Amino acid sequence: MSAERKSARLALAFLAFVVGLPAFADVEVHVVSVGQGRQTDDFYALPEINLLVDRPGSDVALVLIDGGEAHWRIETTQGTRISEVVRDGPDEAPARVTLSGIPMQIEEGPDLPLVFGPVGADFRAMLDTVGDRFGIDRIAGFTALHKAGRPALRVDRVDRATPGLSRDYLADHLVDPRDLPPALRGWIETPGETGGPDVRFDETGVTLSDPSGLRFLPITGNVPTILLPAASVYDPSSHTVFAVSYGGPGYLYAVDALTGAWRVIAGLNDYDASALLFDPATGQVVMTGAFSRPGDIRAFTLDGAMTSTFVPTIGFPGLTDLFDYGNEHGPPLVPHLLRDGWLLVSASAPSGPAYPDAGAFRLYPVALRSGEVKLLAYEND
């Protein structure tokens, strides 16, 4: 659902508890997320989560997220003031919150996602919802545990070092476009203007579609069987279609659009490609990786010589915001332009029922020789 809808639904679910104190202007908002409480000797009692808040002289608001069926036992040190306590979890899951042994009435509602680290799409959604609820741009702290033990979790400091606790932390990662080749800067103004025929690639061959009609170029008998077509691109200057497959070792093919002749430029040795780009100026076919290795970037010359660059997913600022990092594969990188050793790539949030907000994207220049990555532009809506 959209951030606005999630915020609206959550606002209805939240119940703030003011503990005998007036409202405070400067409140620390701490989020604590625990997957499962500790089962006590009393089999009929709710599993417990012990929490100690040690912030003398501070006014603290707590956002408690659990997997359901939990008893939050909150204690405070002298001088610590709890101004609000919010608890969220699965619909209709029984839960209790006590503060210094005093039961607090809670209202159940739609759940915030359980999150166990300040990274990933679920964490960003949670942060935006909590930020809207409290009118803040950054939470003061985040504590998470998959399963609670007997010792109490502690909220005892303000975390100013973790960038991801800020809602718009990516603003600090943006680079000055003037430091990049002019062609990369210009691409932002006219993105996606590639021109040329449409290319379709399947197990039988490639089909070119342009105003003059369709041309089908079937595979010839001297190339390996195409198991799983991955991507293709047409270079009008050389009248060549470049295509890449995976499944088995995978291959990079070149197809002469004038004669229909196919040839193998290189075997990929089990490399799974997601997208490709041909750069006429350098005569290179550039590929980005699929599945769990989007930053596995490889460039082939037309005689099959290869250079490679590997950038881990976390090396791209904000890329992990676009998916459930740690539980699923991220979106592939789409290559757009190669100039002066810099490859311009983009990533977009997946589309589908689980990702209704698929407008989020990131734009990165990558130095193919060094693996340096910059953030050139981003959008979260």
GROMACS .gro file of C-alpha atoms in nm:
model
  381
    1MET     CA    1   0.000   0.000   0.000
    2SER     CA    2   0.115   0.361  -0.043
    3ALA     CA    3   0.297   0.546   0.235
    4GLU     CA    4  -0.007   0.773   0.275
    5ARG     CA    5  -0.247   0.479   0.313
    6LYS     CA    6  -0.016   0.299   0.553
    7SER     CA    7   0.019   0.617   0.757
    8ALA     CA    8  -0.357   0.669   0.770
    9ARG     CA    9  -0.427   0.310   0.871
   10LEU     CA   10  -0.153   0.311   1.130
   11ALA     CA   11  -0.272   0.635   1.280
   12LEU     CA   12  -0.605   0.468   1.352
   13ALA     CA   13  -0.428   0.173   1.512
   14PHE     CA   14  -0.195   0.371   1.737
   15LEU     CA   15  -0.293   0.459   2.091
   16ALA     CA   16  -0.061   0.693   2.278
   17PHE     CA   17  -0.037   0.676   2.653
   18VAL     CA   18   0.063   0.987   2.843
   19VAL     CA   19   0.194   0.881   3.181
   20GLY     CA   20   0.088   1.165   3.406
   21LEU     CA   21   0.299   1.415   3.215
   22PRO     CA   22   0.232   1.711   2.985
   23ALA     CA   23   0.333   1.696   2.620
   24PHE     CA   24   0.702   1.761   2.555
   25ALA     CA   25   0.838   1.951   2.258
   26ASP     CA   26   1.155   1.744   2.218
   27VAL     CA   27   1.080   1.375   2.245
   28GLU     CA   28   1.317   1.094   2.155
   29VAL     CA   29   1.136   0.833   1.945
   30HIS     CA   30   1.290   0.487   1.985
   31VAL     CA   31   1.172   0.184   1.785
   32VAL     CA   32   1.208  -0.165   1.934
   33SER     CA   33   1.125  -0.466   1.717
   34VAL     CA   34   1.118  -0.822   1.857
   35GLY     CA   35   1.002  -1.125   1.665
   36GLN     CA   36   0.918  -1.352   1.957
   37GLY     CA   37   0.897  -1.310   2.333
   38ARG     CA   38   1.046  -1.544   2.596
   39GLN     CA   39   0.816  -1.815   2.723
   40THR     CA   40   0.810  -1.818   3.104
   41ASP     CA   41   0.740  -2.108   3.337
   42ASP     CA   42   0.375  -2.007   3.328
   43PHE     CA   43   0.260  -2.182   3.011
   44TYR     CA   44  -0.060  -1.977   2.999
   45ALA     CA   45   0.115  -1.642   3.026
   46LEU     CA   46   0.208  -1.439   2.723
   47PRO     CA   47   0.573  -1.461   2.618
   48GLU     CA   48   0.764  -1.176   2.776
   49ILE     CA   49   0.983  -0.905   2.635
   50ASN     CA   50   1.175  -0.714   2.900
   51LEU     CA   51   1.276  -0.358   2.814
   52LEU     CA   52   1.479  -0.113   3.021
   53VAL     CA   53   1.473   0.253   2.921
   54ASP     CA   54   1.774   0.436   3.063
   55ARG     CA   55   1.754   0.796   2.943
   56PRO     CA   56   1.768   1.019   3.254
   57GLY     CA   57   1.653   1.371   3.180
   58SER     CA   58   1.497   1.273   2.848
   59ASP     CA   59   1.141   1.238   2.731
   60VAL     CA   60   1.106   0.910   2.543
   61ALA     CA   61   0.838   0.781   2.308
   62LEU     CA   62   0.852   0.407   2.239
   63VAL     CA   63   0.728   0.229   1.928
   64LEU     CA   64   0.708  -0.143   2.009
   65ILE     CA   65   0.671  -0.394   1.725
   66ASP     CA   66   0.634  -0.766   1.787
   67GLY     CA   67   0.527  -1.084   1.615
   68GLY     CA   68   0.217  -1.120   1.831
   69GLU     CA   69   0.134  -1.278   2.166
   70ALA     CA   70   0.374  -1.068   2.370
   71HIS     CA   71   0.387  -0.905   2.710
   72TRP     CA   72   0.611  -0.600   2.704
   73ARG     CA   73   0.748  -0.536   3.053
   74ILE     CA   74   0.892  -0.184   3.053
   75GLU     CA   75   1.106  -0.047   3.333
   76THR     CA   76   1.280   0.289   3.354
   77THR     CA   77   1.575   0.431   3.542
   78GLN     CA   78   1.535   0.729   3.771
   79GLY     CA   79   1.481   1.052   3.579
   80THR     CA   80   1.368   0.881   3.258
   81ARG     CA   81   1.029   1.004   3.142
   82ILE     CA   82   0.810   0.795   2.911
   83SER     CA   83   0.580   1.033   2.725
   84GLU     CA   84   0.420   0.787   2.481
   85VAL     CA   85   0.410   0.413   2.426
   86VAL     CA   86   0.282   0.270   2.099
   87ARG     CA   87   0.255  -0.104   2.038
   88ASP     CA   88   0.184  -0.267   1.705
   89GLY     CA   89   0.163  -0.622   1.581
   90PRO     CA   90  -0.049  -0.867   1.382
   91ASP     CA   91  -0.424  -0.818   1.378
   92GLU     CA   92  -0.605  -0.969   1.678
   93ALA     CA   93  -0.283  -1.100   1.833
   94PRO     CA   94  -0.312  -1.082   2.214
   95ALA     CA   95  -0.059  -0.852   2.378
   96ARG     CA   96   0.002  -0.661   2.701
   97VAL     CA   97   0.215  -0.363   2.789
   98THR     CA   98   0.306  -0.284   3.148
   99LEU     CA   99   0.509   0.012   3.269
  100SER     CA  100   0.676  -0.049   3.605
  101GLY     CA  101   0.424  -0.328   3.661
  102ILE     CA  102   0.119  -0.113   3.584
  103PRO     CA  103  -0.097  -0.250   3.301
  104MET     CA  104  -0.161  -0.015   3.011
  105GLN     CA  105  -0.467  -0.047   2.792
  106ILE     CA  106  -0.373  -0.097   2.427
  107GLU     CA  107  -0.563  -0.089   2.101
  108GLU     CA  108  -0.478  -0.339   1.828
  109GLY     CA  109  -0.476  -0.251   1.462
  110PRO     CA  110  -0.293  -0.302   1.129
  111ASP     CA  111   0.062  -0.416   1.171
  112LEU     CA  112   0.390  -0.247   1.107
  113PRO     CA  113   0.641  -0.487   0.950
  114LEU     CA  114   0.878  -0.672   1.176
  115VAL     CA  115   1.222  -0.540   1.092
  116PHE     CA  116   1.554  -0.657   1.228
  117GLY     CA  117   1.799  -0.407   1.080
  118PRO     CA  118   1.797  -0.048   0.951
  119VAL     CA  119   1.793  -0.161   0.589
  120GLY     CA  120   1.541  -0.282   0.331
  121ALA     CA  121   1.204  -0.173   0.194
  122ASP     CA  122   1.012  -0.280   0.507
  123PHE     CA  123   1.236  -0.070   0.730
  124ARG     CA  124   1.192   0.235   0.506
  125ALA     CA  125   0.812   0.189   0.510
  126MET     CA  126   0.814   0.156   0.888
  127LEU     CA  127   1.033   0.464   0.925
  128ASP     CA  128   0.807   0.675   0.704
  129THR     CA  129   0.497   0.568   0.895
  130VAL     CA  130   0.653   0.636   1.233
  131GLY     CA  131   0.794   0.964   1.105
  132ASP     CA  132   0.450   1.075   0.991
  133ARG     CA  133   0.297   0.969   1.323
  134PHE     CA  134   0.539   1.174   1.531
  135GLY     CA  135   0.624   1.449   1.283
  136ILE     CA  136   0.996   1.366   1.279
  137ASP     CA  137   1.261   1.316   1.012
  138ARG     CA  138   1.477   1.078   1.215
  139ILE     CA  139   1.420   0.827   1.492
  140ALA     CA  140   1.648   0.844   1.793
  141GLY     CA  141   1.727   0.474   1.805
  142PHE     CA  142   1.644   0.131   1.671
  143THR     CA  143   1.678  -0.197   1.862
  144ALA     CA  144   1.585  -0.537   1.721
  145LEU     CA  145   1.599  -0.901   1.823
  146HIS     CA  146   1.455  -1.214   1.665
  147LYS     CA  147   1.380  -1.378   2.002
  148ALA     CA  148   1.383  -1.219   2.344
  149GLY     CA  149   1.589  -1.366   2.626
  150ARG     CA  150   1.576  -1.315   3.001
  151PRO     CA  151   1.802  -1.004   3.006
  152ALA     CA  152   1.623  -0.682   2.928
  153LEU     CA  153   1.674  -0.503   2.601
  154ARG     CA  154   1.812  -0.157   2.665
  155VAL     CA  155   1.721   0.180   2.524
  156ASP     CA  156   2.004   0.389   2.663
  157ARG     CA  157   2.143   0.616   2.393
  158VAL     CA  158   2.060   0.828   2.091
  159ASP     CA  159   2.207   0.682   1.773
  160ARG     CA  160   2.344   0.970   1.567
  161ALA     CA  161   2.584   0.754   1.366
  162THR     CA  162   2.354   0.528   1.162
  163PRO     CA  163   2.254   0.717   0.845
  164GLY     CA  164   1.956   0.491   0.771
  165LEU     CA  165   1.764   0.614   1.075
  166SER     CA  166   1.693   0.934   0.882
  167ARG     CA  167   1.401   0.934   0.641
  168ASP     CA  168   1.592   1.113   0.365
  169TYR     CA  169   1.940   0.983   0.433
  170LEU     CA  170   2.015   0.954   0.062
  171ALA     CA  171   2.030   1.331   0.024
  172ASP     CA  172   2.377   1.316   0.180
  173HIS     CA  173   2.492   1.064  -0.083
  174LEU     CA  174   2.409   1.269  -0.392
  175VAL     CA  175   2.710   1.375  -0.599
  176ASP     CA  176   2.763   1.689  -0.801
  177PRO     CA  177   2.687   1.595  -1.164
  178ARG     CA  178   2.962   1.835  -1.278
  179ASP     CA  179   3.218   1.579  -1.164
  180LEU     CA  180   3.095   1.332  -1.428
  181PRO     CA  181   3.132   1.317  -1.808
  182PRO     CA  182   2.885   1.557  -1.980
  183ALA     CA  183   2.707   1.272  -2.162
  184LEU     CA  184   2.610   1.115  -1.830
  185ARG     CA  185   2.474   1.444  -1.704
  186GLY     CA  186   2.274   1.495  -2.020
  187TRP     CA  187   2.113   1.155  -1.998
  188ILE     CA  188   1.912   1.268  -1.695
  189GLU     CA  189   1.733   1.526  -1.909
  190THR     CA  190   1.638   1.277  -2.184
  191PRO     CA  191   1.641   0.931  -2.022
  192GLY     CA  192   1.557   0.626  -2.222
  193GLU     CA  193   1.585   0.782  -2.569
  194THR     CA  194   1.755   0.488  -2.734
  195GLY     CA  195   1.576   0.485  -3.072
  196GLY     CA  196   1.611   0.212  -3.331
  197PRO     CA  197   1.406  -0.102  -3.394
  198ASP     CA  198   1.243  -0.305  -3.124
  199VAL     CA  199   1.422  -0.637  -3.064
  200ARG     CA  200   1.262  -0.958  -2.938
  201PHE     CA  201   1.475  -1.257  -2.849
  202ASP     CA  202   1.347  -1.610  -2.789
  203GLU     CA  203   1.462  -1.970  -2.826
  204THR     CA  204   1.412  -1.963  -3.203
  205GLY     CA  205   1.592  -1.640  -3.288
  206VAL     CA  206   1.550  -1.263  -3.287
  207THR     CA  207   1.282  -1.044  -3.440
  208LEU     CA  208   1.344  -0.682  -3.542
  209SER     CA  209   1.047  -0.452  -3.563
  210ASP     CA  210   1.067  -0.106  -3.722
  211PRO     CA  211   0.848   0.113  -3.946
  212SER     CA  212   0.951  -0.099  -4.247
  213GLY     CA  213   0.806  -0.413  -4.090
  214LEU     CA  214   0.931  -0.729  -3.917
  215ARG     CA  215   1.249  -0.921  -3.979
  216PHE     CA  216   1.294  -1.262  -3.824
  217LEU     CA  217   1.651  -1.393  -3.792
  218PRO     CA  218   1.634  -1.760  -3.691
  219ILE     CA  219   1.925  -1.924  -3.516
  220THR     CA  220   2.163  -2.110  -3.740
  221GLY     CA  221   2.297  -2.458  -3.676
  222ASN     CA  222   2.649  -2.349  -3.584
  223VAL     CA  223   2.564  -2.190  -3.246
  224PRO     CA  224   2.472  -2.355  -2.914
  225THR     CA  225   2.106  -2.406  -2.832
  226ILE     CA  226   1.942  -2.110  -2.660
  227LEU     CA  227   1.804  -2.235  -2.330
  228LEU     CA  228   1.681  -1.918  -2.160
  229PRO     CA  229   1.691  -1.590  -2.354
  230ALA     CA  230   1.786  -1.305  -2.122
  231ALA     CA  231   1.829  -0.980  -2.318
  232SER     CA  232   1.909  -0.834  -2.658
  233VAL     CA  233   2.001  -0.500  -2.814
  234TYR     CA  234   2.039  -0.372  -3.170
  235ASP     CA  235   2.328  -0.158  -3.299
  236PRO     CA  236   2.213   0.022  -3.615
  237SER     CA  237   2.564   0.143  -3.702
  238SER     CA  238   2.686  -0.212  -3.757
  239HIS     CA  239   2.346  -0.373  -3.829
  240THR     CA  240   2.413  -0.619  -3.550
  241VAL     CA  241   2.189  -0.768  -3.283
  242PHE     CA  242   2.365  -0.865  -2.961
  243ALA     CA  243   2.185  -1.123  -2.748
  244VAL     CA  244   2.265  -1.300  -2.424
  245SER     CA  245   2.127  -1.622  -2.277
  246TYR     CA  246   2.153  -1.805  -1.947
  247GLY     CA  247   2.081  -2.156  -1.836
  248GLY     CA  248   2.373  -2.391  -1.883
  249PRO     CA  249   2.691  -2.188  -1.929
  250GLY     CA  250   2.513  -1.904  -2.110
  251TYR     CA  251   2.635  -1.733  -2.427
  252LEU     CA  252   2.677  -1.392  -2.583
  253TYR     CA  253   2.567  -1.395  -2.949
  254ALA     CA  254   2.611  -1.153  -3.240
  255VAL     CA  255   2.359  -1.166  -3.525
  256ASP     CA  256   2.419  -0.990  -3.857
  257ALA     CA  257   2.084  -0.829  -3.937
  258LEU     CA  258   2.172  -0.805  -4.309
  259THR     CA  259   2.283  -1.164  -4.370
  260GLY     CA  260   2.113  -1.340  -4.078
  261ALA     CA  261   2.442  -1.503  -3.974
  262TRP     CA  262   2.484  -1.592  -3.606
  263ARG     CA  263   2.806  -1.631  -3.414
  264VAL     CA  264   2.911  -1.676  -3.052
  265ILE     CA  265   3.120  -1.394  -2.915
  266ALA     CA  266   3.186  -1.566  -2.580
  267GLY     CA  267   3.067  -1.833  -2.342
  268LEU     CA  268   2.963  -1.691  -2.006
  269ASN     CA  269   3.076  -1.975  -1.776
  270ASP     CA  270   2.749  -1.988  -1.579
  271TYR     CA  271   2.721  -1.610  -1.549
  272ASP     CA  272   2.354  -1.505  -1.547
  273ALA     CA  273   2.300  -1.175  -1.723
  274SER     CA  274   1.998  -0.954  -1.675
  275ALA     CA  275   2.044  -0.669  -1.924
  276LEU     CA  276   2.299  -0.555  -2.178
  277LEU     CA  277   2.421  -0.245  -2.357
  278PHE     CA  278   2.635  -0.206  -2.668
  279ASP     CA  279   2.872   0.089  -2.683
  280PRO     CA  280   2.977   0.162  -3.045
  281ALA     CA  281   3.255   0.398  -2.940
  282THR     CA  282   3.450   0.127  -2.757
  283GLY     CA  283   3.302  -0.177  -2.931
  284GLN     CA  284   3.198  -0.333  -2.601
  285VAL     CA  285   2.893  -0.526  -2.494
  286VAL     CA  286   2.825  -0.450  -2.127
  287MET     CA  287   2.612  -0.677  -1.907
  288THR     CA  288   2.470  -0.647  -1.558
  289GLY     CA  289   2.406  -0.948  -1.336
  290ALA     CA  290   2.076  -1.110  -1.254
  291PHE     CA  291   1.924  -1.250  -0.935
  292SER     CA  292   2.142  -1.195  -0.627
  293ARG     CA  293   2.436  -1.031  -0.810
  294PRO     CA  294   2.309  -0.719  -0.988
  295GLY     CA  295   2.647  -0.550  -0.940
  296ASP     CA  296   2.835  -0.826  -1.122
  297ILE     CA  297   2.914  -0.619  -1.433
  298ARG     CA  298   3.099  -0.764  -1.731
  299ALA     CA  299   3.216  -0.605  -2.055
  300PHE     CA  300   3.309  -0.801  -2.369
  301THR     CA  301   3.489  -0.682  -2.678
  302LEU     CA  302   3.373  -0.824  -3.010
  303ASP     CA  303   3.658  -1.076  -3.009
  304GLY     CA  304   3.542  -1.216  -2.673
  305ALA     CA  305   3.791  -1.050  -2.437
  306MET     CA  306   3.629  -0.978  -2.103
  307THR     CA  307   3.677  -0.732  -1.818
  308SER     CA  308   3.466  -0.749  -1.504
  309THR     CA  309   3.370  -0.537  -1.206
  310PHE     CA  310   3.188  -0.659  -0.897
  311VAL     CA  311   3.007  -0.421  -0.663
  312PRO     CA  312   2.809  -0.576  -0.373
  313THR     CA  313   2.447  -0.477  -0.341
  314ILE     CA  314   2.518  -0.268  -0.032
  315GLY     CA  315   2.777  -0.077  -0.236
  316PHE     CA  316   2.495   0.102  -0.423
  317PRO     CA  317   2.351   0.373  -0.194
  318GLY     CA  318   1.981   0.315  -0.144
  319LEU     CA  319   1.954   0.001  -0.357
  320THR     CA  320   1.849  -0.210  -0.058
  321ASP     CA  321   1.557   0.032  -0.002
  322LEU     CA  322   1.385  -0.112  -0.308
  323PHE     CA  323   1.330  -0.469  -0.183
  324ASP     CA  324   1.317  -0.690   0.125
  325TYR     CA  325   1.692  -0.711   0.168
  326GLY     CA  326   1.805  -1.039   0.321
  327ASN     CA  327   1.489  -1.226   0.218
  328GLU     CA  328   1.463  -1.173  -0.156
  329HIS     CA  329   1.667  -1.080  -0.460
  330GLY     CA  330   1.695  -0.715  -0.549
  331PRO     CA  331   1.595  -0.553  -0.876
  332PRO     CA  332   1.844  -0.580  -1.162
  333LEU     CA  333   2.052  -0.288  -1.280
  334VAL     CA  334   1.968  -0.152  -1.624
  335PRO     CA  335   2.269  -0.015  -1.817
  336HIS     CA  336   2.205   0.305  -2.015
  337LEU     CA  337   2.529   0.467  -2.124
  338LEU     CA  338   2.906   0.412  -2.119
  339ARG     CA  339   3.135   0.715  -2.135
  340ASP     CA  340   3.497   0.763  -2.029
  341GLY     CA  341   3.499   0.446  -1.823
  342TRP     CA  342   3.176   0.534  -1.638
  343LEU     CA  343   2.870   0.314  -1.682
  344LEU     CA  344   2.534   0.474  -1.604
  345VAL     CA  345   2.288   0.223  -1.455
  346SER     CA  346   1.948   0.251  -1.292
  347ALA     CA  347   1.734   0.035  -1.064
  348SER     CA  348   1.360   0.051  -1.002
  349ALA     CA  349   1.141  -0.099  -0.733
  350PRO     CA  350   0.967  -0.420  -0.849
  351SER     CA  351   0.606  -0.396  -0.961
  352GLY     CA  352   0.324  -0.622  -0.851
  353PRO     CA  353   0.072  -0.661  -0.566
  354ALA     CA  354   0.346  -0.669  -0.302
  355TYR     CA  355   0.499  -0.345  -0.434
  356PRO     CA  356   0.220  -0.100  -0.515
  357ASP     CA  357   0.468   0.190  -0.490
  358ALA     CA  358   0.681   0.091  -0.785
  359GLY     CA  359   0.787   0.445  -0.874
  360ALA     CA  360   1.099   0.441  -0.660
  361PHE     CA  361   1.425   0.439  -0.856
  362ARG     CA  362   1.798   0.498  -0.821
  363LEU     CA  363   2.048   0.623  -1.081
  364TYR     CA  364   2.417   0.537  -1.042
  365PRO     CA  365   2.738   0.600  -1.237
  366VAL     CA  366   2.981   0.311  -1.186
  367ALA     CA  367   3.353   0.334  -1.265
  368LEU     CA  368   3.419   0.004  -1.439
  369ARG     CA  369   3.790   0.002  -1.364
  370SER     CA  370   3.774   0.077  -0.990
  371GLY     CA  371   3.419  -0.022  -0.897
  372GLU     CA  372   3.348   0.322  -0.750
  373VAL     CA  373   2.975   0.397  -0.729
  374LYS     CA  374   2.807   0.736  -0.706
  375LEU     CA  375   2.442   0.828  -0.653
  376LEU     CA  376   2.332   1.069  -0.924
  377ALA     CA  377   1.954   1.080  -0.866
  378TYR     CA  378   1.681   0.903  -0.672
  379GLU     CA  379   1.307   0.906  -0.618
  380ASN     CA  380   1.109   0.730  -0.346
  381ASP     CA  381   0.752   0.770  -0.470
   0.00000   0.00000   0.00000
